Coordinates of C-alpha atoms and ligand atoms in Angstrom, one line a residue:
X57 CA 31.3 9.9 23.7
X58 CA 34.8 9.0 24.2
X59 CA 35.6 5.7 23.5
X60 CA 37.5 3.9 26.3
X61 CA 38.0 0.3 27.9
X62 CA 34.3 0.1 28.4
X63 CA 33.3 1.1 25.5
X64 CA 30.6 -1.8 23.8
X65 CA 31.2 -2.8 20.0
X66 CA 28.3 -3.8 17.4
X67 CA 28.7 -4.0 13.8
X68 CA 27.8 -4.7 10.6
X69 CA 29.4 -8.0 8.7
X70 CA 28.7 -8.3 5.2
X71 CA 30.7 -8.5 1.4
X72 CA 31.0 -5.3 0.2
X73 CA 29.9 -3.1 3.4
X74 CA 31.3 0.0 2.3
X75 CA 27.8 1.5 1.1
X76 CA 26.0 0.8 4.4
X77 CA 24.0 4.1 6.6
X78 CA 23.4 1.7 9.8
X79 CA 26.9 2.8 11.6
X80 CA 25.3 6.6 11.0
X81 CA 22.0 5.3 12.3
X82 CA 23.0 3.5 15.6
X83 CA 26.1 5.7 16.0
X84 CA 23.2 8.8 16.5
X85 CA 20.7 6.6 18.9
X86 CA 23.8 5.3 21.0
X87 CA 25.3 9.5 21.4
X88 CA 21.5 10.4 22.3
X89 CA 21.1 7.9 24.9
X90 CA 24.4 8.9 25.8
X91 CA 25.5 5.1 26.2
X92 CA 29.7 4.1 25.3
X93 CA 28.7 1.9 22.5
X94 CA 30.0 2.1 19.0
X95 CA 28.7 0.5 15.9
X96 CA 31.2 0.2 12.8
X97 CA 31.6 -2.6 9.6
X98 CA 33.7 -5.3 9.0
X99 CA 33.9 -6.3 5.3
X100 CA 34.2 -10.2 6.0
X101 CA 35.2 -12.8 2.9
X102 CA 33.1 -15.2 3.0
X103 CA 35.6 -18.4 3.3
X104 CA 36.5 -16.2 6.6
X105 CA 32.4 -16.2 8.3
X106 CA 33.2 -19.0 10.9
X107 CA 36.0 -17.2 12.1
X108 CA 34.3 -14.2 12.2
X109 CA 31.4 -15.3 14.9
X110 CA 34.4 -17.4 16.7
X111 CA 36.3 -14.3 16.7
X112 CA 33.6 -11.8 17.8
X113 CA 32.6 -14.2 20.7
X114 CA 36.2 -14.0 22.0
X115 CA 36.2 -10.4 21.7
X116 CA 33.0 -9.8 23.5
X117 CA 31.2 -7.9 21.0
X118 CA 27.4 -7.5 21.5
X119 CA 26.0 -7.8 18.7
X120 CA 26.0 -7.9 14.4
X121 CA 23.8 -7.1 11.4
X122 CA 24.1 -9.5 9.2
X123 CA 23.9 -8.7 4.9
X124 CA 24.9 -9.8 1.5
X125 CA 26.0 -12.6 1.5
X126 CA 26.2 -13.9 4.6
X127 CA 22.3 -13.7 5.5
X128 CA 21.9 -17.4 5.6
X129 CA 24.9 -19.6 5.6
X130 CA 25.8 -17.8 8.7
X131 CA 22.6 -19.5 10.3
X132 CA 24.7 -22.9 11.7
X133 CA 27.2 -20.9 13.5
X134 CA 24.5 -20.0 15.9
X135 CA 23.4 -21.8 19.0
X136 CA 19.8 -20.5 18.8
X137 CA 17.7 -19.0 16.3
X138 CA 14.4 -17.1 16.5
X139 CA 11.3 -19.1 15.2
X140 CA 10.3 -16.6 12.3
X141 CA 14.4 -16.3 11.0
X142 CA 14.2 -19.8 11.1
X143 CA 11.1 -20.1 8.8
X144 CA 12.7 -17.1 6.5
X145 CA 15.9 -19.1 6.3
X146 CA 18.0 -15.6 6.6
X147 CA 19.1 -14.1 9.9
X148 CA 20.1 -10.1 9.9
X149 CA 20.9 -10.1 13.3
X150 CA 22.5 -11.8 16.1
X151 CA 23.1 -11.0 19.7
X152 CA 26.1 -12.7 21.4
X153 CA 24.2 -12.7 24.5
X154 CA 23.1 -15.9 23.4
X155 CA 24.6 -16.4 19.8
X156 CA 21.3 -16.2 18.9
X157 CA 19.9 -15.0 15.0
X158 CA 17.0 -12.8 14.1
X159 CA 15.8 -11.3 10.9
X160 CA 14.6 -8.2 11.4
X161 CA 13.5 -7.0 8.0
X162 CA 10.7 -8.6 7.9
X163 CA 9.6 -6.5 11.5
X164 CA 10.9 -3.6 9.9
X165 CA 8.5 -3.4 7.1
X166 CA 5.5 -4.0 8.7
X167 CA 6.0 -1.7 11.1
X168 CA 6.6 1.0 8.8
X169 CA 3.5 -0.1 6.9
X170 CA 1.8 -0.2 10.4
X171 CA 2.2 3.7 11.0
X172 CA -0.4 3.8 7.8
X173 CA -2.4 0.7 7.8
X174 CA -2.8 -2.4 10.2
X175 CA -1.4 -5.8 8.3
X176 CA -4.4 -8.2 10.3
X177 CA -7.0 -9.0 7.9
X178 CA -5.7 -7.2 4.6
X179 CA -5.2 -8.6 1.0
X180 CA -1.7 -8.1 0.2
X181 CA 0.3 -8.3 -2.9
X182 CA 3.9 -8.3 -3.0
X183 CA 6.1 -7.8 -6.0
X184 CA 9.5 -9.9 -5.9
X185 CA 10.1 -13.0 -4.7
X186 CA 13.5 -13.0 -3.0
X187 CA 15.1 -12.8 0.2
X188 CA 13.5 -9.4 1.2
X189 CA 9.5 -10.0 -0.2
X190 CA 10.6 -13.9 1.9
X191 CA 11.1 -11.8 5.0
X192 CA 8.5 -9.7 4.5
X193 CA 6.0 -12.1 3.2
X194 CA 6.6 -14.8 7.0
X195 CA 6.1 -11.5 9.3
X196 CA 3.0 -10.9 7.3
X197 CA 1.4 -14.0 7.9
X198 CA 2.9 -14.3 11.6
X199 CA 0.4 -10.8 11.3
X200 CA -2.2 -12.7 10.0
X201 CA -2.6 -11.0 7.0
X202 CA -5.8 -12.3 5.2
X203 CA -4.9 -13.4 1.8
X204 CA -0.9 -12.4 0.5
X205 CA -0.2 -13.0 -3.7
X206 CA 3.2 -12.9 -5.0
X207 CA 4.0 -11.6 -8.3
X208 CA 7.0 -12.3 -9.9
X209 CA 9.1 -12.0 -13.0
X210 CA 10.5 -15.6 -12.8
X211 CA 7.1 -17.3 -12.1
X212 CA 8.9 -20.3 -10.8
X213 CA 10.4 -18.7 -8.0
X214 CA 6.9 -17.1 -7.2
X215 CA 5.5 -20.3 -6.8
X216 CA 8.0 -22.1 -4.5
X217 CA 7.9 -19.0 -2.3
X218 CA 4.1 -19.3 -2.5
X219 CA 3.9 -23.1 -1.7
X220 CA 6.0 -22.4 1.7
X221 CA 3.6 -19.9 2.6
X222 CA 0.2 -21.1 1.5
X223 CA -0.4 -18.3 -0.4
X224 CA -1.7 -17.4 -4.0
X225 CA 1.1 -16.4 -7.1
X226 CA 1.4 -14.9 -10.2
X227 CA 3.5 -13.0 -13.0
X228 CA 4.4 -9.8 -12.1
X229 CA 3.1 -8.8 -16.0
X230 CA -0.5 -9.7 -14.1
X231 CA -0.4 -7.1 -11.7
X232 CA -3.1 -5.0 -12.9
X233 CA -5.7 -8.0 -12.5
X234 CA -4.8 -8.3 -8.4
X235 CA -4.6 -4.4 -7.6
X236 CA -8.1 -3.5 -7.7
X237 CA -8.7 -6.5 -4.8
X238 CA -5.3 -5.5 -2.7
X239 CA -5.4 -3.3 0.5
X240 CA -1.5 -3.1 0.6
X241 CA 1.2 -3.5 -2.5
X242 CA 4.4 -4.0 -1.7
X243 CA 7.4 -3.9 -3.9
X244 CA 10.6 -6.0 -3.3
X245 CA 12.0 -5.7 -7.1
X246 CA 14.9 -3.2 -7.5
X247 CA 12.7 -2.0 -10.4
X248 CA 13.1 2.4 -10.2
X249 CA 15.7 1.6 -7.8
X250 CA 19.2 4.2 -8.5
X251 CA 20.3 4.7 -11.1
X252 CA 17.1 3.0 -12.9
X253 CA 14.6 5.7 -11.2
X254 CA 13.2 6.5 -14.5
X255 CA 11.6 2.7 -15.5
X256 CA 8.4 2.3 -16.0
X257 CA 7.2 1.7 -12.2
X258 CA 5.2 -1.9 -11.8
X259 CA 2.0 0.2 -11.7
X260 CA 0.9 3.5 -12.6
X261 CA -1.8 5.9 -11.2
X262 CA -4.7 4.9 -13.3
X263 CA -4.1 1.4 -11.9
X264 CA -4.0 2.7 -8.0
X265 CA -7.1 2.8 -5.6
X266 CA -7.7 5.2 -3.5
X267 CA -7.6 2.9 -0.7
X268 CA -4.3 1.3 -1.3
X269 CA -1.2 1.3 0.8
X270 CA 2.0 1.6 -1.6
X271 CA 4.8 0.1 0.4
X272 CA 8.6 0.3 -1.7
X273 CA 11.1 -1.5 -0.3
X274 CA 13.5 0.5 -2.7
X275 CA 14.9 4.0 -0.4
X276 CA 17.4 5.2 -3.3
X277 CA 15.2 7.6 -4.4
X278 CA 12.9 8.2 -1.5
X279 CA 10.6 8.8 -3.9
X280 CA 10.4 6.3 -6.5
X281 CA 8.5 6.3 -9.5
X282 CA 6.0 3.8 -8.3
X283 CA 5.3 6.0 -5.1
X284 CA 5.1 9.2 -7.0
X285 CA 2.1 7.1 -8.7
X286 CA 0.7 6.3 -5.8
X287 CA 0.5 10.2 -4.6
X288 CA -0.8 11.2 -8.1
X289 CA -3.7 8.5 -7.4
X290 CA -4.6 9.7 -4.3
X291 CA -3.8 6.8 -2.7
X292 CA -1.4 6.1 0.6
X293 CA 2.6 6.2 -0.1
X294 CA 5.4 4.5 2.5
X295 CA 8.8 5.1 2.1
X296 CA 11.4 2.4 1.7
X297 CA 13.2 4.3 4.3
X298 CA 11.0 3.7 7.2
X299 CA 12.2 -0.3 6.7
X300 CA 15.8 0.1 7.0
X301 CA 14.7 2.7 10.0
X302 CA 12.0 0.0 12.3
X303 CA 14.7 -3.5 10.8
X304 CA 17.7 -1.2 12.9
X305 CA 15.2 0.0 15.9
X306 CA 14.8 -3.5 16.1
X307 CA 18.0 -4.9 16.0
X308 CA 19.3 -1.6 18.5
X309 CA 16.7 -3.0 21.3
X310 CA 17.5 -6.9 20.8
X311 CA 21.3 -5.7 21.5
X312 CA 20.7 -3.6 24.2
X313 CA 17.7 -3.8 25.8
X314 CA 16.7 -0.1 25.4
X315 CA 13.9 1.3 23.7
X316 CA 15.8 2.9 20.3
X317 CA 15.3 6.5 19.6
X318 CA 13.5 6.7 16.4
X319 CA 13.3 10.3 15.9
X320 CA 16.9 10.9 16.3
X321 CA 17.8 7.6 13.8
X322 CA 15.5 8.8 11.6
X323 CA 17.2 12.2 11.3
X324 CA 20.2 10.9 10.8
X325 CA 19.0 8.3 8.0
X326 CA 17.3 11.1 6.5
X327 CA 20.3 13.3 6.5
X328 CA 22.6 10.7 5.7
X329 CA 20.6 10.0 2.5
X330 CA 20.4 13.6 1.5
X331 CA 16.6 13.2 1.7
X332 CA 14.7 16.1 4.2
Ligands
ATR547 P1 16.4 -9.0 -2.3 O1 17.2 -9.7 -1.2 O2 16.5 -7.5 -2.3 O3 15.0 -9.5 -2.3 P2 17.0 -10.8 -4.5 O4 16.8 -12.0 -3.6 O5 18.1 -10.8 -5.5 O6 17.1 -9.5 -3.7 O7 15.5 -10.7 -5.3 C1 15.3 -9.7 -6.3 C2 13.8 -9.8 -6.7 O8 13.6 -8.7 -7.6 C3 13.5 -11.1 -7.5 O9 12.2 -11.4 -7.2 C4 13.7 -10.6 -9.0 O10 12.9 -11.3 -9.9 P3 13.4 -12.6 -10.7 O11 13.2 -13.7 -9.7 O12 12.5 -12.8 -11.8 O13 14.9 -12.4 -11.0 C5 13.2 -9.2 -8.9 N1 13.7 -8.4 -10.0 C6 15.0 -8.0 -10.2 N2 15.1 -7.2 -11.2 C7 13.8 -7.0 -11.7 C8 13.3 -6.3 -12.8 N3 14.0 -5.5 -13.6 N4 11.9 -6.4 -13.1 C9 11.2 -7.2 -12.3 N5 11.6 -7.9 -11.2 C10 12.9 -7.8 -10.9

């Protein structure tokens, strides 16, 4: 697609950007649905995030993602903000249809868990307790999962994440005492994540059911320790990929309308990353 005076921007906004695969991603569903938009990344300093939204309004562009650091202090700029971003505290996306935020992430993950297991009624245990297992953890419950722990290192923060979402919480040294009750596990830490993929994972196979559904948030290595686990135990692996595939599906539709292409993003994340 040439680009020309109609030509649509998006973008990422973040501090660094440099590292990011979503211009690959979108770049790949916009040439498929052969539409004259173009998604690209703005390193913006954070003394320089007002501006930014001012400046992007002014510009007409359609739509950010939103990441490190600017997740949540970008959140007054807004005019409206959907309910569950607004529980999470953290927006990832905003369309300038509306100045509106949305987090994404959260969607992202359960959907990818969704192509193995429904979330309604399960027993879930997430590992972490920061902004990604707080995304996660809201969309859960707006699924009405049945009962969610969370495990973390810092105990403290595991219980104040716990207390906003009336659910259960515990060390992350305890893990071993919620698996065999869990239907999904869900990892949030950067623990195997490059270029730590050889650490101990935060379970290993003898500890993994059969029945559980391993979801790791971590997609650099596709296949992390903890998942290799998981395989070894007979037991269900998703790939950290599949979230940063469904948090950009979702984000592409709120921008434009369309129904993303997921086969052709996935491709492209897939190739991007060097994993077939
Ligand atoms: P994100 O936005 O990806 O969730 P974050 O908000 O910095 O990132 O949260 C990182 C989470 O991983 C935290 O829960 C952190 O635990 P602490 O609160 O105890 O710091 C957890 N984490 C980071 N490194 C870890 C490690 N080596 N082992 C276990 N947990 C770890």
């Amino acid at each position: 697609m040439t680009i020309d005076g109609n030509t649509k921007i998006v973008a990422l906004i973040g501090h660094p950007v440099e590292h990011t695969f979503s211009p690959q991603m979108h770049n790949s569903a916009f040439s498929k649905l052969k539409m004259n938009w173009i998604y690209t990344a703005f390193d913006v300093n954070p003394e320089n995030l007002n501006k930014a939204i001012e400046g992007a309004c002014a510009l007409d562009i359609k739509g950010f993602n939103v990441t490190i650091p600017h997740k949540v202090n970008v959140i007054p700029y807004l005019d409206e903000i959907d309910e569950t971003a607004e529980e999470i505290g953290a927006v990832n996306t905003i369309d300038f249809k509306n100045l509106k935020g949305y987090n994404t992430d959260g969607i992202g993950a359960i959907k990818a868990i969704e192509e193995v297991t429904k979330a309604k009624n399960r027993n879930v245990v997430i590992a972490g307790a920061g902004g990604a297992s707080r995304a996660i953890a809201f969309y859960l419950k707006k699924n009405n999962a049945d009962e969610i722990t969370i495990l973390n290192r810092n105990i403290k923060k595991a219980e104040t994440l716990a207390c906003d979402l009336n659910a259960s919480f515990d060390s992350l040294n305890q893990i071993n005492i919620y698996i065999p009750n869990a239907d999904i596990l869900i990892n949030t830490t950067p623990v195997g994540m490059h270029p730590h993929e050889n650490d101990a994972p935060i379970v290993s196979a003898e500890n993994i059911h059969e029945d559980l559904v391993v979801f790791d948030a971590v997609y650099n290595p596709n296949k992390t320790q903890l998942l290799k686990e998981t395989v070894k135990a007979g037991a269900k692996p998703v790939y950290g990929i599949k979230m940063l595939l469904y948090q950009g599906a979702e984000s592409f539709r709120i921008w434009t309308g369309k129904k993303p292409p997921i086969k052709t993003m996935e491709e492209t994340l897939k190739k991007t990353l060097g994993q077939d």
